[in-house]
CSV table of C-alpha atoms in Angstrom, one decimal:
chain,number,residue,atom,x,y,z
A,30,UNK,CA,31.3,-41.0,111.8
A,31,UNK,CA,30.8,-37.5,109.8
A,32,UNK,CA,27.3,-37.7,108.7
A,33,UNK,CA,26.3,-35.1,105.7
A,34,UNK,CA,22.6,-35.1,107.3
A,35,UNK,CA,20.7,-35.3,110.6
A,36,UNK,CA,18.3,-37.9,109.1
A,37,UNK,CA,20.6,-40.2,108.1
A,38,UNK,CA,22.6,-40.0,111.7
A,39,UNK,CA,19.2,-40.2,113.3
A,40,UNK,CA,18.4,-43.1,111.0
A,41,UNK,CA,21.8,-44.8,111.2
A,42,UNK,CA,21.5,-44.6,115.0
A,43,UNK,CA,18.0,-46.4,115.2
A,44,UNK,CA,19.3,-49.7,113.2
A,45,UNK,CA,22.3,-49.5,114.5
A,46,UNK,CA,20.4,-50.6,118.5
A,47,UNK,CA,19.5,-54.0,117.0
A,48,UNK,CA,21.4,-57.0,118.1
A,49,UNK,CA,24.6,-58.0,115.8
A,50,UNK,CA,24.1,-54.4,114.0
A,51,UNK,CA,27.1,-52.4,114.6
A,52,UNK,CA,26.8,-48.8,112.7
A,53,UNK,CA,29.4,-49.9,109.6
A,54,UNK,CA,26.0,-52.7,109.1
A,55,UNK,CA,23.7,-49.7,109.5
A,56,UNK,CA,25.0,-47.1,107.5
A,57,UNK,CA,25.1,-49.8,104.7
A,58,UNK,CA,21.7,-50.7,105.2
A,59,UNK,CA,20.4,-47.3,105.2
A,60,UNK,CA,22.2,-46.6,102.1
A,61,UNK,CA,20.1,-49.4,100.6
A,62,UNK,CA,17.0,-48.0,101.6
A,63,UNK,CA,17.6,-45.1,99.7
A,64,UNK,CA,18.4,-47.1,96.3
A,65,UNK,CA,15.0,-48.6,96.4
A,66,UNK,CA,11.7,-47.3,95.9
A,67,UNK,CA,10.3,-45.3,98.9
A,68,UNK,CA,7.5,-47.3,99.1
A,69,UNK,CA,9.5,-50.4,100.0
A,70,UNK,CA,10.8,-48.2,102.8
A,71,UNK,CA,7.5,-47.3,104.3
A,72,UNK,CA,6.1,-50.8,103.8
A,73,UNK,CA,8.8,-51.6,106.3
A,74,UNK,CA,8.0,-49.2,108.8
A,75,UNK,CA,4.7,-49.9,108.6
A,76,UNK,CA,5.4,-53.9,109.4
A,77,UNK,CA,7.3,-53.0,112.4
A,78,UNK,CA,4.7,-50.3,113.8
A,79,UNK,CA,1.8,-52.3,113.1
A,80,UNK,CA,3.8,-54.9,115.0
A,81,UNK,CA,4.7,-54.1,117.6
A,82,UNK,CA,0.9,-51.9,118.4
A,83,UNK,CA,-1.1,-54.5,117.7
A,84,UNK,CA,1.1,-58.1,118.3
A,85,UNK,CA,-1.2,-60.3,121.1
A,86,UNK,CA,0.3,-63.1,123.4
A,87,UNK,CA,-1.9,-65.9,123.6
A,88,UNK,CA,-3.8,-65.8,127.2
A,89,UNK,CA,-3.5,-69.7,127.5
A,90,UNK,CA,0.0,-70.5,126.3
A,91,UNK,CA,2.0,-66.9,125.7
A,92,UNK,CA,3.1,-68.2,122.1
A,93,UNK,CA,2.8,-65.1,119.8
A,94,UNK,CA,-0.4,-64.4,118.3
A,95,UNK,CA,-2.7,-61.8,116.2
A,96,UNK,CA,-5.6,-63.0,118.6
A,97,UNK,CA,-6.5,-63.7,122.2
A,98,UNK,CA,-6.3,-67.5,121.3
A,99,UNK,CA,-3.6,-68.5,119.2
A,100,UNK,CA,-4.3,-70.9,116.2
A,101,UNK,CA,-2.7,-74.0,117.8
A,102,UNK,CA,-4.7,-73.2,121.3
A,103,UNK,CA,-7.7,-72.8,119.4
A,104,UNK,CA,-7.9,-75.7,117.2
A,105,UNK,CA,-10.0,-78.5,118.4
A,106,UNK,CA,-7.8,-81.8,116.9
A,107,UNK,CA,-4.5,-80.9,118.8
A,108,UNK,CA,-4.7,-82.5,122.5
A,109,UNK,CA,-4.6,-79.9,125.1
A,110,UNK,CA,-4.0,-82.8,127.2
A,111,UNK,CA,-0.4,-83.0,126.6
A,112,UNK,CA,1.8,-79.7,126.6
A,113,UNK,CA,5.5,-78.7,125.5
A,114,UNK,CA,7.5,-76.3,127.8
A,115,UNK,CA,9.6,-74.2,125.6
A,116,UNK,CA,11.6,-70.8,126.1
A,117,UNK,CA,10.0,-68.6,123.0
A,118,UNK,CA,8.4,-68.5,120.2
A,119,UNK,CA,11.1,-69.4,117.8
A,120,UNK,CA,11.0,-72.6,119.5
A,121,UNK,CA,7.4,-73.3,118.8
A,122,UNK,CA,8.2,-72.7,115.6
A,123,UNK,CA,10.9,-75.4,115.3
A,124,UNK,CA,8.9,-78.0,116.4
A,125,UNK,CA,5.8,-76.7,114.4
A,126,UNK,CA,8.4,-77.4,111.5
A,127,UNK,CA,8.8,-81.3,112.3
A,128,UNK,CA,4.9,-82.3,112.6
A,129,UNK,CA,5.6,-84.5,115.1
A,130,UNK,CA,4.0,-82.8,117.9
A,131,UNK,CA,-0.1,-82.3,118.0
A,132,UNK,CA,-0.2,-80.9,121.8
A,133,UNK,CA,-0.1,-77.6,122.6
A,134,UNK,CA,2.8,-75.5,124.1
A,135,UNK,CA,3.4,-73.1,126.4
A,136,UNK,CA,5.8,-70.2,125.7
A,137,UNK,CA,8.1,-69.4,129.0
A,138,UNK,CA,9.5,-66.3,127.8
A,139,UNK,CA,13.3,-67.3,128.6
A,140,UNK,CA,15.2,-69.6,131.4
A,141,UNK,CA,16.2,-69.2,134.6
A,142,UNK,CA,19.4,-66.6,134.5
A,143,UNK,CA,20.9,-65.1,137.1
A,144,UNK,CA,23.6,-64.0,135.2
A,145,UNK,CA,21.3,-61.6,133.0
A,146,UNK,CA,19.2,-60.7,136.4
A,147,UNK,CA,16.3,-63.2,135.1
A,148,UNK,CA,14.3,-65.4,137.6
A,149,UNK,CA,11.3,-67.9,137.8
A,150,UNK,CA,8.9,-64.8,138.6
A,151,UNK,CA,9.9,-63.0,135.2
A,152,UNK,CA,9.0,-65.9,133.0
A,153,UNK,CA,5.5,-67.8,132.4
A,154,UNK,CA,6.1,-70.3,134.9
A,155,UNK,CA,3.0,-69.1,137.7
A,156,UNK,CA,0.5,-69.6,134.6
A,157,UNK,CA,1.8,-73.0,133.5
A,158,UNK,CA,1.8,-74.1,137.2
A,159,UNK,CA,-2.0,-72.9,137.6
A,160,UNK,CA,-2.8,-74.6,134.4
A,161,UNK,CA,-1.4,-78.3,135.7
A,162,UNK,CA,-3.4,-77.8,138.3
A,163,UNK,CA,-6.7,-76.8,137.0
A,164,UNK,CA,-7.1,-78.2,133.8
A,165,UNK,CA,-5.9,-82.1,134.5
A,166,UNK,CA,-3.1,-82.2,131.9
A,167,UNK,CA,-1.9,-85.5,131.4
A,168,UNK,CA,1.9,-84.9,130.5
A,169,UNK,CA,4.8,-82.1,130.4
A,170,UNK,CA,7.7,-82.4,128.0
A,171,UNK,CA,10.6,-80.1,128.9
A,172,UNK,CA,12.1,-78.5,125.1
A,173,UNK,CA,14.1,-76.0,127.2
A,174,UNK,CA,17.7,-75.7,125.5
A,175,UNK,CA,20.3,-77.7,126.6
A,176,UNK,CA,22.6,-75.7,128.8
A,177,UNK,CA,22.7,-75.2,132.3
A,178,UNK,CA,19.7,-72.8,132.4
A,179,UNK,CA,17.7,-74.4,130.5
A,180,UNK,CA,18.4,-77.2,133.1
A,181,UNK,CA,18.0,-74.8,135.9
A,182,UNK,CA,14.5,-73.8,134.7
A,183,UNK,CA,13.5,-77.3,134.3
A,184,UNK,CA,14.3,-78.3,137.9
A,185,UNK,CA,13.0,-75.2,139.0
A,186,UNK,CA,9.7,-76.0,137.0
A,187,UNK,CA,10.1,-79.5,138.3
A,188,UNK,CA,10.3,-79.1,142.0
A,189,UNK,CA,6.9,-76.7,141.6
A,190,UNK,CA,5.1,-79.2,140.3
A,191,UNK,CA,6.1,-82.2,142.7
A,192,UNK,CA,3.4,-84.4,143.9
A,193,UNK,CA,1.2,-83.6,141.2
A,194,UNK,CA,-0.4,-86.7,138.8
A,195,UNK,CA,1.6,-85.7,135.7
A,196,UNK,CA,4.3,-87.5,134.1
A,197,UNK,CA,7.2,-84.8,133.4
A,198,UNK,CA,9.5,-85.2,130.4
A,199,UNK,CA,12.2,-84.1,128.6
A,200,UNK,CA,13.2,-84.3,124.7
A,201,UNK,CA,16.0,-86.8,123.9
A,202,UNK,CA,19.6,-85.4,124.3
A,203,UNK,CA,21.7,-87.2,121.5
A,204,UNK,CA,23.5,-87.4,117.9
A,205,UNK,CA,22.2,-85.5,115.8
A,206,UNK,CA,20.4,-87.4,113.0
A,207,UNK,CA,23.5,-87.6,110.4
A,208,UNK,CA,26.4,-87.0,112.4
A,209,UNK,CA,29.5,-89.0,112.9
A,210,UNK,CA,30.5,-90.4,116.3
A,211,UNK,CA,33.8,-89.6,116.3
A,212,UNK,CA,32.9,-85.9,115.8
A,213,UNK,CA,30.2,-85.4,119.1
A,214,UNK,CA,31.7,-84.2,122.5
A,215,UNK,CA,31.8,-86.7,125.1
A,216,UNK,CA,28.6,-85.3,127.4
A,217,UNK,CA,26.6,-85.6,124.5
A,218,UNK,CA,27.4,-89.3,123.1
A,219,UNK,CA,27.4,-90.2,127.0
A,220,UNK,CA,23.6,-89.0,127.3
A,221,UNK,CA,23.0,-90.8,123.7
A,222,UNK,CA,25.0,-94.1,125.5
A,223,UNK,CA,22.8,-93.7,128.9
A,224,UNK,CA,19.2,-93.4,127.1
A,225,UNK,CA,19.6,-95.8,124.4
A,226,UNK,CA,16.4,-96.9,123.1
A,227,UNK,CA,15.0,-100.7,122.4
A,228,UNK,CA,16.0,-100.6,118.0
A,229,UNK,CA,12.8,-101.8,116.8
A,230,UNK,CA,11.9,-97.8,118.8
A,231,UNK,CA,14.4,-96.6,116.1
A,232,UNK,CA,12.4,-97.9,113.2
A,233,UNK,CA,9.5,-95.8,113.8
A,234,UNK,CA,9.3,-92.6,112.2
B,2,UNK,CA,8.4,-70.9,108.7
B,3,UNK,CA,5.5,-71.6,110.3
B,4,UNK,CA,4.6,-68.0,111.6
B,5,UNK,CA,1.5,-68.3,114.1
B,6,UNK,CA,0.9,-64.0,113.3
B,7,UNK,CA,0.5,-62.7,110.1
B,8,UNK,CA,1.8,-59.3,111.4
B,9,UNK,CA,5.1,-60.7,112.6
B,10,UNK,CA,5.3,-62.7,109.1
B,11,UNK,CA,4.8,-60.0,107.6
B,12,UNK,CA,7.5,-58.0,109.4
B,13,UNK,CA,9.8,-60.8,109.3
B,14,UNK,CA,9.2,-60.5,106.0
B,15,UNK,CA,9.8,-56.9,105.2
B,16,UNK,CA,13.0,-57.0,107.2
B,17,UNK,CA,14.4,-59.8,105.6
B,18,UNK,CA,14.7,-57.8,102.1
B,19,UNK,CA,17.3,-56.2,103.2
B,20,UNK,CA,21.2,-57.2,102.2
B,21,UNK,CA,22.5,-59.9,103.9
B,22,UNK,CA,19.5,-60.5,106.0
B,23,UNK,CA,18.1,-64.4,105.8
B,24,UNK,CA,14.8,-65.0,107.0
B,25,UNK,CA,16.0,-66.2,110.5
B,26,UNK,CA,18.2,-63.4,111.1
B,27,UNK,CA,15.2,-61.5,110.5
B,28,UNK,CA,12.8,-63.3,112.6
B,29,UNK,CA,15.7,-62.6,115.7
B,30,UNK,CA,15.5,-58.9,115.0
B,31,UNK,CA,11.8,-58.8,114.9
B,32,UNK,CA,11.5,-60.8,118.1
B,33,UNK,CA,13.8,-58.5,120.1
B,34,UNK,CA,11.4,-55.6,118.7
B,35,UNK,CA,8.6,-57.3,120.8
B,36,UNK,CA,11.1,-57.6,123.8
B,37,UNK,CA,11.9,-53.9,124.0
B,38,UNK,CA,9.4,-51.0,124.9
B,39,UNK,CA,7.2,-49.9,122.0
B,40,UNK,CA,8.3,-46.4,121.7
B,41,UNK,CA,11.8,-47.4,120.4
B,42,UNK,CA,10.8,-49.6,117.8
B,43,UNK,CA,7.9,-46.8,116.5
B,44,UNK,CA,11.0,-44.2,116.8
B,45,UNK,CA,13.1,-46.7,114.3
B,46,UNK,CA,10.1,-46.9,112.1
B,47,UNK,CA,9.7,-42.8,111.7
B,48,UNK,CA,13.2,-42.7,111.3
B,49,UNK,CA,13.4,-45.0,108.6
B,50,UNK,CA,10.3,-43.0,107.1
B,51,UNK,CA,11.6,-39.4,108.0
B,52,UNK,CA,14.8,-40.5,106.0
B,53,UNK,CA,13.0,-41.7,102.7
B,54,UNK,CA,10.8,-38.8,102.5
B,55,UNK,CA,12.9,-36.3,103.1
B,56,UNK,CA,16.1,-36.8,102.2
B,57,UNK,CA,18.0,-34.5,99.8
B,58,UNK,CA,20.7,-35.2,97.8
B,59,UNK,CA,23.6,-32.5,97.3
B,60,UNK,CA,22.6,-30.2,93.6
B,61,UNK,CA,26.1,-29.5,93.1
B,62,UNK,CA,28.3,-32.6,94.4
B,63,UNK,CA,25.1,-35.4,94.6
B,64,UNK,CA,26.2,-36.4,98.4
B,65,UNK,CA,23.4,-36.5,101.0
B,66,UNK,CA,22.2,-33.6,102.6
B,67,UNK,CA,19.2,-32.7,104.7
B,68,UNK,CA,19.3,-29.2,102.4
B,69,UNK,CA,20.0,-28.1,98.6
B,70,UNK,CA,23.1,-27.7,98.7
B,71,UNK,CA,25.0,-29.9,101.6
B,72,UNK,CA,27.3,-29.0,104.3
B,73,UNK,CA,30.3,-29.4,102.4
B,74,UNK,CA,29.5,-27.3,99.1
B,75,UNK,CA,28.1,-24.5,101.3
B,76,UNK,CA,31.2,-24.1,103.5
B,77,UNK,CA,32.8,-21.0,102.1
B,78,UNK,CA,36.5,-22.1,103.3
B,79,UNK,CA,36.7,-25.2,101.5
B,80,UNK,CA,38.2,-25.3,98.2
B,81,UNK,CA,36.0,-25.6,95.1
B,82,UNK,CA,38.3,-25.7,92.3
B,83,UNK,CA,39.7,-29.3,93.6
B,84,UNK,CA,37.4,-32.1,93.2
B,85,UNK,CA,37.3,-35.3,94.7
B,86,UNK,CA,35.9,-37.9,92.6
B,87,UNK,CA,33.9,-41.1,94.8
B,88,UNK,CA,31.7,-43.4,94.3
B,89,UNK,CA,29.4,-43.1,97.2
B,90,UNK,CA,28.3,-41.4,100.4
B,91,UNK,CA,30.4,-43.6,102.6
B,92,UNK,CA,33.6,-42.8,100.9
B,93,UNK,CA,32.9,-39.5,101.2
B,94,UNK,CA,32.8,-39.8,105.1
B,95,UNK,CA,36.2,-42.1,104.9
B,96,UNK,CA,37.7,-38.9,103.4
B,97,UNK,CA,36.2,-36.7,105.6
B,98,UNK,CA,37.4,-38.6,108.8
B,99,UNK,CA,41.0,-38.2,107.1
B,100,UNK,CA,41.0,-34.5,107.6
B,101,UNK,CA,43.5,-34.2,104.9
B,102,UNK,CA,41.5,-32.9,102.2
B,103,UNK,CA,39.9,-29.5,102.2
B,104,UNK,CA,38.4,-29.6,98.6
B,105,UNK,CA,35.0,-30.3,97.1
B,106,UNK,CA,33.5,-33.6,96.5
B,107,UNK,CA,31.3,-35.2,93.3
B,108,UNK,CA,29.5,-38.3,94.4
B,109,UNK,CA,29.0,-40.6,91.2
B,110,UNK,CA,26.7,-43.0,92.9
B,111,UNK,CA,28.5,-46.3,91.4
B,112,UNK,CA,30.8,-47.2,89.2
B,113,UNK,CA,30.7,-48.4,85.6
B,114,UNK,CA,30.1,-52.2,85.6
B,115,UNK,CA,28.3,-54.2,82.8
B,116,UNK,CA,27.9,-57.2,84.6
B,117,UNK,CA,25.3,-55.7,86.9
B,118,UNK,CA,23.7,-53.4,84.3
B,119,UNK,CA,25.2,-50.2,85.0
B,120,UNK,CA,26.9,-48.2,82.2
B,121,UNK,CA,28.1,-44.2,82.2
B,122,UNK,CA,24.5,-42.6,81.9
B,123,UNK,CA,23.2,-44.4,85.3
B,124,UNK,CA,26.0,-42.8,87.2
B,125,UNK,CA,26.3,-38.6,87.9
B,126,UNK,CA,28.7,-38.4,85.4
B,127,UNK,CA,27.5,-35.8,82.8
B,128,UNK,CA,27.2,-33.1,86.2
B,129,UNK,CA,30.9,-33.9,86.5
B,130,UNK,CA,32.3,-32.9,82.8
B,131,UNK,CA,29.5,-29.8,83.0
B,132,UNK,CA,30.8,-28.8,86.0
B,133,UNK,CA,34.6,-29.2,85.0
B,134,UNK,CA,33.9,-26.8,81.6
B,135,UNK,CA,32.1,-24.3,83.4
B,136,UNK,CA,33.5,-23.6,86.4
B,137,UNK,CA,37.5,-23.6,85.6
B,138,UNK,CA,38.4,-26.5,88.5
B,139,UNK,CA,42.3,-26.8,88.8
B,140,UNK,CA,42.6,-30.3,89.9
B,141,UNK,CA,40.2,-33.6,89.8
B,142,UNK,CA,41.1,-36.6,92.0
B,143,UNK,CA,39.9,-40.0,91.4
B,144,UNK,CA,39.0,-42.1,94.8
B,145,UNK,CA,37.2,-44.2,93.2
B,146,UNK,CA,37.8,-48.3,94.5
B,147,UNK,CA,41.2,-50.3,93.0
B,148,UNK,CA,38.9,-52.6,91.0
B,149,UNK,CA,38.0,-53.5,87.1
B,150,UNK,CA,34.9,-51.4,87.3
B,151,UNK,CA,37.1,-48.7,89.7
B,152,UNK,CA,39.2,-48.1,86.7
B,153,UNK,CA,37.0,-48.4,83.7
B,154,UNK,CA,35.3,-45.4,85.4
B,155,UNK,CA,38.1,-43.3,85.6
B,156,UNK,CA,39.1,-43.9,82.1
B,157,UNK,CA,35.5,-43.4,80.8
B,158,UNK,CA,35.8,-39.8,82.4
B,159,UNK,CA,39.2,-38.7,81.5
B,160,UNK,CA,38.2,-39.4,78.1
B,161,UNK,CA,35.2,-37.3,78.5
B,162,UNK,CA,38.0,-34.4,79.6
B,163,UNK,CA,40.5,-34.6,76.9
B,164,UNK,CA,41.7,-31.6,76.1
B,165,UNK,CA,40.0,-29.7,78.5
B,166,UNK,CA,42.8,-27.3,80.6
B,167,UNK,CA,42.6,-29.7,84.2
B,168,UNK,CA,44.9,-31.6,86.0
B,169,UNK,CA,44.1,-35.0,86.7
B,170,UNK,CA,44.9,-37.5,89.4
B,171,UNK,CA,44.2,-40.8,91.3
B,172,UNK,CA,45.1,-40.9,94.8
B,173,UNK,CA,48.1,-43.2,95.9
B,174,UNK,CA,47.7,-46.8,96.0
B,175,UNK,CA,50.7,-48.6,98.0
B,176,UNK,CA,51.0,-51.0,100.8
B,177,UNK,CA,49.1,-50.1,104.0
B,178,UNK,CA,50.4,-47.5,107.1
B,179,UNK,CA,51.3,-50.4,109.2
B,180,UNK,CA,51.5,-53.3,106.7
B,181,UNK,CA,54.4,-55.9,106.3
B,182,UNK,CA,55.9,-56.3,103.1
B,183,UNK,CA,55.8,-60.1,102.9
B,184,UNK,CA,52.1,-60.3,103.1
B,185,UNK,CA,51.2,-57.3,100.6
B,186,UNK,CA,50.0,-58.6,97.0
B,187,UNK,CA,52.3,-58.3,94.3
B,188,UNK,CA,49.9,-55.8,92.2
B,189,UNK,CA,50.0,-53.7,95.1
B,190,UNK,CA,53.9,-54.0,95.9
B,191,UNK,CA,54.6,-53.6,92.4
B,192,UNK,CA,52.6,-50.3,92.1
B,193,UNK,CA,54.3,-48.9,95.3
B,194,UNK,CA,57.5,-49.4,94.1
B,195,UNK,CA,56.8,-47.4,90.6
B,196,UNK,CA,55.1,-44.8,92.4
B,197,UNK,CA,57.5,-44.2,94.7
B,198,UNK,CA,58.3,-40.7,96.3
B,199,UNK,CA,61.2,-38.6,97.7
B,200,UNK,CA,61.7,-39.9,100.9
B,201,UNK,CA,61.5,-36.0,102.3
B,202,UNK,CA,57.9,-36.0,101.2
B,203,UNK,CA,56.9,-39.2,103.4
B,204,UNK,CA,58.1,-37.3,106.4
B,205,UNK,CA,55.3,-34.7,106.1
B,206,UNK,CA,52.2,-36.2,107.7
């Protein structure tokens, strides 16, 4: 591209290194910036600096947080007791979202990938081992993804944890609420088949 | 969304007012932010900045430019009695990466369209007819887009030139370098075949 000006190259270049944005995307978001008031513009920038300088991890489960405790590790009526292995933050989220869960979760950071040069000892796994051990947790539910690394890390999570006293378990793999049977792939509508659940279960909301 | 930070709400936030951005898209951006090193997000940000407080548009043909008067205008060997007419900066570079035309530009910043508000007077239309009657231009060329509000803004500026001594013209609409006949729009087609040329000319690239 022939760019008129240095600071709308430099400025093209910089959104154009986010995921999904080719430099068509960011040309045309530029372009917007500069139809709006400039203040909108620095209000922006100044989300993203004061971002990324002053974001925290929570120390006990790595979900992201503005202080050393996250809110849902800090409050006192969720049970710490029983704790939700899930791969980031956007996760935590989702199942904020249904209210179904009052444990606490901890934030691995990814799965197991050897394909994208990620192993166990560049996610969270040490600190979630440690806390099983220490703090007498009573059960681990697996909300990985469900593909084959998401698997991986489970097992891999699994096999750490063997001969511990906790019960290990995994969210349900099924229909989705909604969906038509003749429209699921086979894996899928097998799991549901294998794990069927006693129908008064079903009642229950 | 249930954001466990108020700084990456607000981010998420922020960077979901921009086109075509939903608030998930945004949260996925924001989240790779936190996954890359610090530096390169804070870079983005004073980009962003850098570009709304500095920027310059063109006194003479209204296109960006880091200076008064941009790149374009200021180059002595390009010819400023023909005038290209666009709509925005981004057409401008299409007809830069052309290489075929060696004139002057005038960047209207839109076109005429009721339906979203804007009439003659919100575009840089009156710096256009000025420009024609005082510095003797030979030619005009309308590049504006093949639409309703395309049109309408041609018209509504050869009507401002009536009389005056300059020659006027839109640049060729036809089927596509490449294109098959079958699949081109009648309108199109149509056009193309009233506008046809000597068949020496289309030998000249």
């Amino acid at each position: 591209m022939n760019f008129s000006s240095k600071l709308l190259e430099k400025a093209v270049d910089e959104v154009s290194q986010l995921p999904g944005i080719g430099k068509r995307t960011a040309l045309r978001l530029v372009l917007h910036l500069l139809n709006r008031p400039k203040s909108q513009t620095i209000q922006l920038s100044d989300a993203l600096t004061n971002l990324v300088e002053h974001i925290n991890f929570c120390q006990n489960c790595h979900n992201i947080s503005d202080s050393e405790i996250c809110e849902i590790c800090a409050n006192p009526k969720r049970n710490s007791t029983i704790v939700c292995v899930v791969e980031d933050v956007r996760d935590v989220m989702a199942i904020e979202n249904t209210a179904q869960f009052q444990g606490h979760y901890h934030v691995l950071g990814g799965k197991i990938s050897p394909i994208e040069g990620i192993g166990p000892h560049n996610l969270n796994i040490e600190s979630l081992v440690k806390k099983v051990k220490n703090e007498h947790l009573k059960e681990l539910i697996f909300a990985t993804s469900s593909t084959i690394e998401g698997d991986t890390t489970n097992f891999y999570i699994f096999k750490q944890l063997e001969g511990l006293d906790i019960a290990i378990t995994t969210i349900a793999r099924g229909i989705s609420v909604g969906d038509e049977l003749e429209y699921a792939d086979e894996v899928t509508l097998g799991r549901s088949i294998i794990n069927r659940i006693p129908f008064e279960n079903s009642l229950k909301r």
